mmCIF file of C-alpha atoms in Angstrom:
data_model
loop_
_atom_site.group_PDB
_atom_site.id
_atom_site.type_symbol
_atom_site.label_atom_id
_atom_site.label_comp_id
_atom_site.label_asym_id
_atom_site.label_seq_id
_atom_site.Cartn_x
_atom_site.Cartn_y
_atom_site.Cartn_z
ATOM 1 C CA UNK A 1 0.000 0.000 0.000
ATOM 2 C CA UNK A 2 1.454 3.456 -1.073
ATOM 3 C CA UNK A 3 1.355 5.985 1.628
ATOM 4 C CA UNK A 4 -0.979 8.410 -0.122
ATOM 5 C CA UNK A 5 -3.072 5.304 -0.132
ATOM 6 C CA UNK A 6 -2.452 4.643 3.460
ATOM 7 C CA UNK A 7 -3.179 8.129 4.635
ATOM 8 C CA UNK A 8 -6.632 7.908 3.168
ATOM 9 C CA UNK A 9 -7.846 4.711 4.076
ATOM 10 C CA UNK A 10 -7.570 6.148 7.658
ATOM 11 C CA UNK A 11 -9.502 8.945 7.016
ATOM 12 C CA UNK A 12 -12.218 7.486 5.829
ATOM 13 C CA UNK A 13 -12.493 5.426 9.544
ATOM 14 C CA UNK A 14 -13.615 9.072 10.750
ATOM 15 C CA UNK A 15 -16.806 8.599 8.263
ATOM 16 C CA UNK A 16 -20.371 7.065 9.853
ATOM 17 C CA UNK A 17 -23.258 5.811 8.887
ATOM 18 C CA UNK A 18 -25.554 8.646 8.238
ATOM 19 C CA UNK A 19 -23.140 11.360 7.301
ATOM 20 C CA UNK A 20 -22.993 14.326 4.668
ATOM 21 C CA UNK A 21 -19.538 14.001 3.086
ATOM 22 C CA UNK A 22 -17.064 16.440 0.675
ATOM 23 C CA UNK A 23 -15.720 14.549 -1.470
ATOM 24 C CA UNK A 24 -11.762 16.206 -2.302
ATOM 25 C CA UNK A 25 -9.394 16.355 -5.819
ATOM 26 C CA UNK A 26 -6.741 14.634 -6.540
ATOM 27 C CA UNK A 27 -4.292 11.631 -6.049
ATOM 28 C CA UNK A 28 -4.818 11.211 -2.793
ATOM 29 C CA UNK A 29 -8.514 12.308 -2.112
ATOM 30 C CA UNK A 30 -9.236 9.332 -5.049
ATOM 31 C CA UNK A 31 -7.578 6.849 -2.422
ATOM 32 C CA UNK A 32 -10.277 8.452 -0.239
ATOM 33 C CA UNK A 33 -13.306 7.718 -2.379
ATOM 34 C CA UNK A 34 -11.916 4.539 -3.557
ATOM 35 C CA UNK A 35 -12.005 3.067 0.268
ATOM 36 C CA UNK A 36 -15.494 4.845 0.842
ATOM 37 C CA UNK A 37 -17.140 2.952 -2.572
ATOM 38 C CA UNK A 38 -15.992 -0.590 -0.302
ATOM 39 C CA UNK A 39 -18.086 0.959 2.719
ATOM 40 C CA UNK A 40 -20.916 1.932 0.994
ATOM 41 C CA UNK A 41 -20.905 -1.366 -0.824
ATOM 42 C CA UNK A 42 -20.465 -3.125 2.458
ATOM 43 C CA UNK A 43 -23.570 -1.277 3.830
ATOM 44 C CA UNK A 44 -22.309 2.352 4.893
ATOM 45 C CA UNK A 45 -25.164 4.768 4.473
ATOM 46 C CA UNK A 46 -23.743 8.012 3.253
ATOM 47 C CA UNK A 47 -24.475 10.692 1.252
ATOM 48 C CA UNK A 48 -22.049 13.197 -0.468
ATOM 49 C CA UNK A 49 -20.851 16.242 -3.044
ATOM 50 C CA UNK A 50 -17.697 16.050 -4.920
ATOM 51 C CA UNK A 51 -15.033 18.732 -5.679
ATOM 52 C CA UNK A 52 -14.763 18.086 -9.405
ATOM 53 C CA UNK A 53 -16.141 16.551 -12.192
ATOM 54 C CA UNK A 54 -13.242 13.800 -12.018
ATOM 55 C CA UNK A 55 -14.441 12.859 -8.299
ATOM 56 C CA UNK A 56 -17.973 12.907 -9.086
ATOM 57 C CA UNK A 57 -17.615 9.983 -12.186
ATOM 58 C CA UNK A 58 -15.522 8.280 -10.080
ATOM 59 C CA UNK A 59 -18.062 8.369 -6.685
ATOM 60 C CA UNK A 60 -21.016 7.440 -8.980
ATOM 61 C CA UNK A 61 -19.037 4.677 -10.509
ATOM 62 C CA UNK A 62 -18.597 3.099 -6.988
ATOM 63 C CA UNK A 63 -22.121 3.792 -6.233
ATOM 64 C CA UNK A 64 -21.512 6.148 -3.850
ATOM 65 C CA UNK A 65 -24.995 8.230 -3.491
ATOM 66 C CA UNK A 66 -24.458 12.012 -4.500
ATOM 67 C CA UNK A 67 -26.665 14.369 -4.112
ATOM 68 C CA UNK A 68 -26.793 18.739 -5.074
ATOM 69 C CA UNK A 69 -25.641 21.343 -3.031
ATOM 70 C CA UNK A 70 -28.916 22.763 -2.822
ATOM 71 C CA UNK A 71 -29.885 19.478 -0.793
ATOM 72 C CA UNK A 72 -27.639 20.217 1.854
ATOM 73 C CA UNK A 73 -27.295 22.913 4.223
ATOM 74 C CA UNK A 74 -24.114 21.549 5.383
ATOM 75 C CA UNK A 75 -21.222 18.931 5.387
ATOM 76 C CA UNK A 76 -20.252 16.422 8.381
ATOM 77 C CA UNK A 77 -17.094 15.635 6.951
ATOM 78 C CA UNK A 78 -14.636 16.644 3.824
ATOM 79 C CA UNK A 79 -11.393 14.500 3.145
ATOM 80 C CA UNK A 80 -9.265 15.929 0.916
ATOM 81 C CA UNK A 81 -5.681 16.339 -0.413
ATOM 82 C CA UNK A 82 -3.310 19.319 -0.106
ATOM 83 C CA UNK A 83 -0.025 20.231 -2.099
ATOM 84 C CA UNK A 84 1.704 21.672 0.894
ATOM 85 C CA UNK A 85 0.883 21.968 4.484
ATOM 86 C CA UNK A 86 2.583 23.167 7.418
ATOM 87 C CA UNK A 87 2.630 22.610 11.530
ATOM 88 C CA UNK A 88 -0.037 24.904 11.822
ATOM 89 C CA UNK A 89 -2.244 23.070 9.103
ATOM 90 C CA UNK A 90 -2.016 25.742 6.701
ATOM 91 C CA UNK A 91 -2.461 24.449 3.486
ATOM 92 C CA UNK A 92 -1.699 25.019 -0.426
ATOM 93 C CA UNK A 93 -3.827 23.324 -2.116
ATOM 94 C CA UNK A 94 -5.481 23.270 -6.078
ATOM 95 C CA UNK A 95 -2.659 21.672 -7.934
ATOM 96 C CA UNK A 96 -5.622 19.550 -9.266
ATOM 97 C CA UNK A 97 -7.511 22.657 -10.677
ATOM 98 C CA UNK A 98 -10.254 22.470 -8.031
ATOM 99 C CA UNK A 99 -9.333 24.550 -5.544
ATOM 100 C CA UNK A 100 -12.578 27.123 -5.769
ATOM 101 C CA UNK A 101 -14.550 24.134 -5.093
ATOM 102 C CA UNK A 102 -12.757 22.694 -2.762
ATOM 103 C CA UNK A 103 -12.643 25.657 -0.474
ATOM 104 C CA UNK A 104 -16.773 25.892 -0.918
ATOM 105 C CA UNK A 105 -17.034 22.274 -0.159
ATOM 106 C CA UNK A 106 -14.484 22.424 2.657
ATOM 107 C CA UNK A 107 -16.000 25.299 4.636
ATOM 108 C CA UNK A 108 -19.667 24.609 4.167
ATOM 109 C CA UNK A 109 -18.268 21.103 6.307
ATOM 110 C CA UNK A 110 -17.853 20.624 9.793
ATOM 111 C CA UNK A 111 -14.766 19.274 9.915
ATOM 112 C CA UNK A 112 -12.100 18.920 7.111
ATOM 113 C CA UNK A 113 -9.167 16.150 7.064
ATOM 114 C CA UNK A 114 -6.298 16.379 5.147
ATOM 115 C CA UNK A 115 -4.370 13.483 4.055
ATOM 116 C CA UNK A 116 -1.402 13.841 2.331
ATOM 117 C CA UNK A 117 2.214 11.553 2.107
ATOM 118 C CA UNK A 118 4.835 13.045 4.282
ATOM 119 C CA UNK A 119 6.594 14.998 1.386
ATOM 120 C CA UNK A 120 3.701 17.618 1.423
ATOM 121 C CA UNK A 121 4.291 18.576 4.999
ATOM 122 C CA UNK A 122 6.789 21.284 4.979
ATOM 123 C CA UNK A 123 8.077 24.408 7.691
ATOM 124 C CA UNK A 124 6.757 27.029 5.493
ATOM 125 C CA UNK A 125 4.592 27.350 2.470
ATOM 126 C CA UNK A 126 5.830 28.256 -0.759
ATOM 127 C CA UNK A 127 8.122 25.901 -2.722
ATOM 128 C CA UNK A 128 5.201 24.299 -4.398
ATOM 129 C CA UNK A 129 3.597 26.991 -6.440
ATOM 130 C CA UNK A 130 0.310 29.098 -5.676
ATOM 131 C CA UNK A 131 -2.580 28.392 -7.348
ATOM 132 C CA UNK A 132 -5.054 31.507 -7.635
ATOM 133 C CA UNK A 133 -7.974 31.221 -9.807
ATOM 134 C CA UNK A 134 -8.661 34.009 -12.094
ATOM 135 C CA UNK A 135 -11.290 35.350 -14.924
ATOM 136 C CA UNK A 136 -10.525 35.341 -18.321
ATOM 137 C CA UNK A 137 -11.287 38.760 -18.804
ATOM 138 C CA UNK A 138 -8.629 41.138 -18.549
ATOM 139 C CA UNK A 139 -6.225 38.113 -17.179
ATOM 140 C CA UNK A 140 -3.168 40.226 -17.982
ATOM 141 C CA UNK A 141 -3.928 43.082 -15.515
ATOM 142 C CA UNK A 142 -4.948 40.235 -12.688
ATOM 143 C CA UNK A 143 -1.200 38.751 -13.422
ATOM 144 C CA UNK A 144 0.304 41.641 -13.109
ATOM 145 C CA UNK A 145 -1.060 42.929 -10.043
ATOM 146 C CA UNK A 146 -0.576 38.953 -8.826
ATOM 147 C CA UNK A 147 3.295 39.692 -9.750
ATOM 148 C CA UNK A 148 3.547 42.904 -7.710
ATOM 149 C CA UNK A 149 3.027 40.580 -4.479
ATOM 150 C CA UNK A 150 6.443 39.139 -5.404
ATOM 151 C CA UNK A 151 6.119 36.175 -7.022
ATOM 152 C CA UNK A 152 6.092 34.563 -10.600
ATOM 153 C CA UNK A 153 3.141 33.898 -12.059
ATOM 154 C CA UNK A 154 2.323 31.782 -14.657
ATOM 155 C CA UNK A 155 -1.092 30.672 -16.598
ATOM 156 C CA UNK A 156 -0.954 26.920 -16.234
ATOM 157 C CA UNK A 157 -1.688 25.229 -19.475
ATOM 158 C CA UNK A 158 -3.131 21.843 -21.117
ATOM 159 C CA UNK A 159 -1.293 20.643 -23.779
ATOM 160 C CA UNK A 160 -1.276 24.113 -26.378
ATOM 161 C CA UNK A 161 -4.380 25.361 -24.740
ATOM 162 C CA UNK A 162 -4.876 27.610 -21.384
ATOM 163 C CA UNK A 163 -5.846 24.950 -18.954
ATOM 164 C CA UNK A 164 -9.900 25.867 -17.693
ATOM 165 C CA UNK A 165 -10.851 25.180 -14.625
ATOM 166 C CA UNK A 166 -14.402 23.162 -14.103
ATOM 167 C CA UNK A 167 -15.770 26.889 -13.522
ATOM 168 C CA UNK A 168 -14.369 27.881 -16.988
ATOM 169 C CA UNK A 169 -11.570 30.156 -15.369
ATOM 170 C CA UNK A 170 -7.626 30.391 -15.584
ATOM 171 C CA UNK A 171 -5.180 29.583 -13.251
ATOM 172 C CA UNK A 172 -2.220 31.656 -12.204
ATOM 173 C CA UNK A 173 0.076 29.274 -10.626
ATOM 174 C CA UNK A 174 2.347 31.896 -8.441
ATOM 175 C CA UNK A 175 5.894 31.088 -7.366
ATOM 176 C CA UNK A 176 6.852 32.334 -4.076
ATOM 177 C CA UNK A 177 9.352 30.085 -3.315
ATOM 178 C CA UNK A 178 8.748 30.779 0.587
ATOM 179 C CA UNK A 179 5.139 32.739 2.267
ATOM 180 C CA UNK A 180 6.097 34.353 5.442
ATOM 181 C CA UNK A 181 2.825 35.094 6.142
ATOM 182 C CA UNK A 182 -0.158 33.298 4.616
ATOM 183 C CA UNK A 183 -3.012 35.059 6.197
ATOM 184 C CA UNK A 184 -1.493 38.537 5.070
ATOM 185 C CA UNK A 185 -0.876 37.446 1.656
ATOM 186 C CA UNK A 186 -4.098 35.690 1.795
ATOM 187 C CA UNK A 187 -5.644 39.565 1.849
ATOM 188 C CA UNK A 188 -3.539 40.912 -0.505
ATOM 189 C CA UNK A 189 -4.401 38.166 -3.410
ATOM 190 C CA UNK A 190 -8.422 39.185 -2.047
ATOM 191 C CA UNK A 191 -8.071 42.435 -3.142
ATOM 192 C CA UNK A 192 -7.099 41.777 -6.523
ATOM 193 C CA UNK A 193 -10.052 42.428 -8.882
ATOM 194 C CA UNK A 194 -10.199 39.491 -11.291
ATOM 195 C CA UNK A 195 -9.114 37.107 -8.626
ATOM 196 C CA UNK A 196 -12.202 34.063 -8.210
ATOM 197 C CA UNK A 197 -9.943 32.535 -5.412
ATOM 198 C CA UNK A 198 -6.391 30.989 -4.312
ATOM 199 C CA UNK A 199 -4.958 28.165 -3.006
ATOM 200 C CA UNK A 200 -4.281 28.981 0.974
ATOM 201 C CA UNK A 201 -6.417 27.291 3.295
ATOM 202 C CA UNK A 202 -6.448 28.538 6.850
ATOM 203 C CA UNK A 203 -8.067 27.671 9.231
ATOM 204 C CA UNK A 204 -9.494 25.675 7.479
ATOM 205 C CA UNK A 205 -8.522 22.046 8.671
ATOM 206 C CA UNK A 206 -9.100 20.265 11.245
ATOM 207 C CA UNK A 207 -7.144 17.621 11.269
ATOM 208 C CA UNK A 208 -4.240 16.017 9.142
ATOM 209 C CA UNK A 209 -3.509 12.408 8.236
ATOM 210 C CA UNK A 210 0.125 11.868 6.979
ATOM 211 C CA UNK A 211 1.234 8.818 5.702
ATOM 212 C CA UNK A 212 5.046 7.886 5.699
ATOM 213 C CA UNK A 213 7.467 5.954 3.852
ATOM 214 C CA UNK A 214 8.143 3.809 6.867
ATOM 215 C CA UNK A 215 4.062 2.586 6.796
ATOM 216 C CA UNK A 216 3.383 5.120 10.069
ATOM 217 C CA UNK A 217 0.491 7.107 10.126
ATOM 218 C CA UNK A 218 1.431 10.828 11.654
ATOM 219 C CA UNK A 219 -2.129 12.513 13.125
ATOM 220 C CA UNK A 220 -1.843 15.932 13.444
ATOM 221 C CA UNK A 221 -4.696 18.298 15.073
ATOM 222 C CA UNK A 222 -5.098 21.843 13.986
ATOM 223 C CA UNK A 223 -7.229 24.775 14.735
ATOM 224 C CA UNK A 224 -9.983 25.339 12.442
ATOM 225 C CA UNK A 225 -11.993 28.334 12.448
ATOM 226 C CA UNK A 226 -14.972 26.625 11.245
#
């Protein structure tokens, strides 16, 4: 069993019968889904919202029952991935493209868990590149103003084409190389007309699941604001 693997398979212990579940994005979160399909199958009743249109085929394929976000008022429980987090549980996350969704899902829930392989935990955020979603329109002012914060930004792309996220926006992945202070930088990318949403999650999660090389499990509690 890979560690991504292993980290989510634990997760999904913290699921019961009965409860409204986010469904995350992404290598890991699919490990996630993957072990809730068995549950369900096994007699689990759940119900749940995905992230993305990739986690969605895959729930329904398992028979995992999904229902609208206008059927819910709220989430138990989302389990989902992150690119980078730190001792705080700060997060990067949207290296998957989902990262608007993922932050709707994640703080219309209860309680988020992140799982994640022990390469993704990290002192402080930056190596692993910003993702901020942005409109089309007028995308080169919204990079430039992204730049001024002092990074790099770059339009990620798929294949020749801009990549679109499953809203039909850009993304501006931004290279900081190191955030000294997320929440502050957090404001700063707010204020930025032509800015949907970024990547930083804080406050966010409640709890982390990291799996490592060795086959431990590290559990690390944080202190969500939700």
């Amino acid at each position: 069993m890979n560690v991504k693997q292993l980290a989510a398979e634990k997760a999904v212990e913290y699921v019961e019968d009965g409860m409204k579940v986010g469904l995350g994005t992404g290598s890991t979160a699919y490990w996630a889904i993957r072990k809730l399909g068995e549950r369900v199958q096994q007699g689990l009743k759940i119900t749940a919202v995905a992230t993305s249109r990739a986690s969605e085929e895959q729930a329904r394929e398992l028979g995992i029952p999904l229902v609208a976000f206008g059927d819910v008022d709220h989430l138990d429980l989302t389990i989902d991935g992150a690119d980078e987090l730190d001792g705080r549980l700060q997060l990067i996350k949207g290296g998957g493209g989902a990262l608007l969704r993922e932050k709707i899902v994640a703080m219309g829930s209860t309680r988020m868990i992140v799982v994640a392989d022990e390469s993704k935990a990290v002192e402080t955020l930056g190596k692993f590149p910003l993702p901020v979603e942005i409109v089309p329109f007028a995308w080169e002012w919204t990079v430039a103003e992204l730049a001024r914060l002092g990074c790099k930004p770059e339009l990620r792309r798929s294949g020749d084409e801009l990549y679109k996220t499953d809203n039909g926006n850009y993304i501006a992945d931004c290279r900081f190389e190191a955030i000294a202070s997320a929440p502050e930088l957090a404001m700063s990318l707010q204020g930025i007309p032509g800015v949907v949403e970024h990547g930083l999650f804080i406050g966010i999660a409640a709890l982390a699941i990291i799996g490592k090389n060795d086959g431990s499990i590290e559990i690390v509690e944080g202190e969500s604001n939700l």
